[in-house]
Amino acid sequence: MKESSTQMYDRLLSLPLFLGMSQSDLHEVAAHTPLAFSTYAIGSTIVSIDDVSDSLLLLIQGDVMSHMESYDREWTLDERLHSPYMHQPEHLFGWHQRYTRSLRALTPCQVLRITKHDVLTLLSQFQTIRFNLLNTLCIRAQRMSVLPRRIHPTGIAAKLQRWIDDACDSPMGEKTFHIRMTYLAQVLGESRLNLSRCLHRMEEEGLLSMRRGEIHLTLPLNMDK
């Protein structure tokens, strides 16, 4: 069933970039800004790692799988993300203007792309959009700036949770790490045996599930259960 214009505007208003805007302002945006809408079938690639980030990419509808690889290719991370979602806006400007995470459609998806030129125009014309994008970028920057000042965790479970939190793009939802136990033990500075015991204990507590070379969990972890 085709979506009405009212339903479309409601979806746009739910996006982080347009939060707090009136419908009249959003009509003005749509009237003067080329908004490129695309639909993706299940399994389709929306964006690949190392693609040039020349547009702001916003997921309006559907679920996607975000995929990231470590520099040494020793582990990968898959995250299920839900709309509304803005994909790596921090890579639109700056010294590294390429995506570091790919997106694949898990359900039928609708995506909005706004070119960098049009983003700059919107930022100059609409204060709400300017504040929304700045807030998003500041939150991401502040998240990184606190990393060196945090107290180093003790205990394998605490170290593991810290490492997982740092690796993930979203603090919520399903995550799957593909990683060898020996490598993860090395990253955490623990023995493979002690790590294995900890992971199996967490699995018994329902915090995660494991297969060979794979750890699946849903954040946030309830470590008090």
PDB file of N, CA, C and O in Angstrom, residues 81 85-91 101 133-147 168-170:
ATOM      1  N   LEU A  81      20.228  -2.770  13.348  1.00  0.00           N
ATOM      2  CA  LEU A  81      19.803  -1.408  13.643  1.00  0.00           C
ATOM      3  C   LEU A  81      18.412  -1.165  13.069  1.00  0.00           C
ATOM      4  O   LEU A  81      18.048  -1.715  12.031  1.00  0.00           O
ATOM      5  N   TYR A  85      17.339   6.048  11.709  1.00  0.00           N
ATOM      6  CA  TYR A  85      18.774   5.906  11.958  1.00  0.00           C
ATOM      7  C   TYR A  85      19.542   6.761  10.966  1.00  0.00           C
ATOM      8  O   TYR A  85      19.209   6.816   9.779  1.00  0.00           O
ATOM      9  N   MET A  86      20.594   7.441  11.443  1.00  0.00           N
ATOM     10  CA  MET A  86      21.480   8.239  10.602  1.00  0.00           C
ATOM     11  C   MET A  86      22.835   7.540  10.560  1.00  0.00           C
ATOM     12  O   MET A  86      23.437   7.298  11.593  1.00  0.00           O
ATOM     13  N   HIS A  87      23.313   7.211   9.363  1.00  0.00           N
ATOM     14  CA  HIS A  87      24.499   6.376   9.228  1.00  0.00           C
ATOM     15  C   HIS A  87      25.780   7.201   9.167  1.00  0.00           C
ATOM     16  O   HIS A  87      26.008   7.954   8.216  1.00  0.00           O
ATOM     17  N   GLN A  88      26.599   7.094  10.198  1.00  0.00           N
ATOM     18  CA  GLN A  88      27.936   7.681  10.274  1.00  0.00           C
ATOM     19  C   GLN A  88      28.015   9.124   9.725  1.00  0.00           C
ATOM     20  O   GLN A  88      28.795   9.411   8.811  1.00  0.00           O
ATOM     21  N   PRO A  89      27.250  10.038  10.307  1.00  0.00           N
ATOM     22  CA  PRO A  89      27.294  11.427   9.823  1.00  0.00           C
ATOM     23  C   PRO A  89      28.655  12.081  10.031  1.00  0.00           C
ATOM     24  O   PRO A  89      28.995  13.042   9.343  1.00  0.00           O
ATOM     25  N   GLU A  90      29.453  11.540  10.961  1.00  0.00           N
ATOM     26  CA  GLU A  90      30.770  12.123  11.227  1.00  0.00           C
ATOM     27  C   GLU A  90      31.735  11.925  10.063  1.00  0.00           C
ATOM     28  O   GLU A  90      32.803  12.566  10.025  1.00  0.00           O
ATOM     29  N   HIS A  91      31.396  11.066   9.106  1.00  0.00           N
ATOM     30  CA  HIS A  91      32.272  10.843   7.948  1.00  0.00           C
ATOM     31  C   HIS A  91      31.893  11.694   6.739  1.00  0.00           C
ATOM     32  O   HIS A  91      32.532  11.592   5.688  1.00  0.00           O
ATOM     33  N   ARG A 101      31.619   1.313   8.064  1.00  0.00           N
ATOM     34  CA  ARG A 101      30.649   0.243   8.320  1.00  0.00           C
ATOM     35  C   ARG A 101      29.715   0.130   7.114  1.00  0.00           C
ATOM     36  O   ARG A 101      29.290   1.143   6.564  1.00  0.00           O
ATOM     37  N   LEU A 133      22.077  18.296  13.828  1.00  0.00           N
ATOM     38  CA  LEU A 133      23.295  17.663  13.315  1.00  0.00           C
ATOM     39  C   LEU A 133      24.471  17.927  14.243  1.00  0.00           C
ATOM     40  O   LEU A 133      25.268  17.018  14.524  1.00  0.00           O
ATOM     41  N   LEU A 134      24.574  19.150  14.757  1.00  0.00           N
ATOM     42  CA  LEU A 134      25.656  19.468  15.688  1.00  0.00           C
ATOM     43  C   LEU A 134      25.548  18.625  16.954  1.00  0.00           C
ATOM     44  O   LEU A 134      26.562  18.133  17.468  1.00  0.00           O
ATOM     45  N   ASN A 135      24.342  18.456  17.464  1.00  0.00           N
ATOM     46  CA  ASN A 135      24.152  17.630  18.664  1.00  0.00           C
ATOM     47  C   ASN A 135      24.580  16.190  18.409  1.00  0.00           C
ATOM     48  O   ASN A 135      25.239  15.560  19.248  1.00  0.00           O
ATOM     49  N   THR A 136      24.202  15.655  17.250  1.00  0.00           N
ATOM     50  CA  THR A 136      24.583  14.279  16.913  1.00  0.00           C
ATOM     51  C   THR A 136      26.096  14.141  16.833  1.00  0.00           C
ATOM     52  O   THR A 136      26.684  13.198  17.383  1.00  0.00           O
ATOM     53  N   LEU A 137      26.749  15.071  16.147  1.00  0.00           N
ATOM     54  CA  LEU A 137      28.204  15.015  16.001  1.00  0.00           C
ATOM     55  C   LEU A 137      28.899  15.208  17.348  1.00  0.00           C
ATOM     56  O   LEU A 137      29.901  14.541  17.639  1.00  0.00           O
ATOM     57  N   CYS A 138      28.371  16.116  18.180  1.00  0.00           N
ATOM     58  CA  CYS A 138      28.972  16.360  19.495  1.00  0.00           C
ATOM     59  C   CYS A 138      28.846  15.140  20.396  1.00  0.00           C
ATOM     60  O   CYS A 138      29.781  14.793  21.131  1.00  0.00           O
ATOM     61  N   ILE A 139      27.707  14.475  20.370  1.00  0.00           N
ATOM     62  CA  ILE A 139      27.505  13.280  21.182  1.00  0.00           C
ATOM     63  C   ILE A 139      28.514  12.209  20.801  1.00  0.00           C
ATOM     64  O   ILE A 139      29.128  11.558  21.657  1.00  0.00           O
ATOM     65  N   ARG A 140      28.721  12.024  19.492  1.00  0.00           N
ATOM     66  CA  ARG A 140      29.687  11.025  19.031  1.00  0.00           C
ATOM     67  C   ARG A 140      31.112  11.414  19.415  1.00  0.00           C
ATOM     68  O   ARG A 140      31.906  10.564  19.821  1.00  0.00           O
ATOM     69  N   ALA A 141      31.436  12.696  19.292  1.00  0.00           N
ATOM     70  CA  ALA A 141      32.776  13.156  19.668  1.00  0.00           C
ATOM     71  C   ALA A 141      33.002  13.037  21.170  1.00  0.00           C
ATOM     72  O   ALA A 141      34.076  12.626  21.626  1.00  0.00           O
ATOM     73  N   GLN A 142      31.996  13.390  21.978  1.00  0.00           N
ATOM     74  CA  GLN A 142      32.125  13.315  23.426  1.00  0.00           C
ATOM     75  C   GLN A 142      32.253  11.871  23.896  1.00  0.00           C
ATOM     76  O   GLN A 142      32.969  11.582  24.866  1.00  0.00           O
ATOM     77  N   ARG A 143      31.566  10.969  23.194  1.00  0.00           N
ATOM     78  CA  ARG A 143      31.680   9.554  23.541  1.00  0.00           C
ATOM     79  C   ARG A 143      33.116   9.074  23.390  1.00  0.00           C
ATOM     80  O   ARG A 143      33.619   8.306  24.212  1.00  0.00           O
ATOM     81  N   MET A 144      33.795   9.560  22.341  1.00  0.00           N
ATOM     82  CA  MET A 144      35.182   9.167  22.128  1.00  0.00           C
ATOM     83  C   MET A 144      36.133   9.889  23.083  1.00  0.00           C
ATOM     84  O   MET A 144      37.142   9.327  23.514  1.00  0.00           O
ATOM     85  N   SER A 145      35.813  11.138  23.434  1.00  0.00           N
ATOM     86  CA  SER A 145      36.735  11.934  24.250  1.00  0.00           C
ATOM     87  C   SER A 145      36.853  11.424  25.684  1.00  0.00           C
ATOM     88  O   SER A 145      37.849  11.697  26.357  1.00  0.00           O
ATOM     89  N   VAL A 146      35.837  10.691  26.164  1.00  0.00           N
ATOM     90  CA  VAL A 146      35.905  10.196  27.544  1.00  0.00           C
ATOM     91  C   VAL A 146      36.712   8.904  27.661  1.00  0.00           C
ATOM     92  O   VAL A 146      37.071   8.493  28.772  1.00  0.00           O
ATOM     93  N   LEU A 147      37.016   8.264  26.538  1.00  0.00           N
ATOM     94  CA  LEU A 147      37.661   6.949  26.587  1.00  0.00           C
ATOM     95  C   LEU A 147      38.981   6.952  27.366  1.00  0.00           C
ATOM     96  O   LEU A 147      39.192   6.070  28.210  1.00  0.00           O
ATOM     97  N   CYS A 168      30.745  -1.208  19.520  1.00  0.00           N
ATOM     98  CA  CYS A 168      29.420  -1.089  18.918  1.00  0.00           C
ATOM     99  C   CYS A 168      29.064   0.346  18.563  1.00  0.00           C
ATOM    100  O   CYS A 168      29.450   1.297  19.240  1.00  0.00           O
ATOM    101  N   ASP A 169      28.306   0.489  17.495  1.00  0.00           N
ATOM    102  CA  ASP A 169      27.828   1.797  17.064  1.00  0.00           C
ATOM    103  C   ASP A 169      26.626   2.231  17.877  1.00  0.00           C
ATOM    104  O   ASP A 169      26.463   3.414  18.166  1.00  0.00           O
ATOM    105  N   SER A 170      25.795   1.278  18.248  1.00  0.00           N
ATOM    106  CA  SER A 170      24.586   1.567  19.029  1.00  0.00           C
ATOM    107  C   SER A 170      24.664   0.844  20.369  1.00  0.00           C
ATOM    108  O   SER A 170      25.095  -0.309  20.438  1.00  0.00           O
TER     109      SER A 170
END
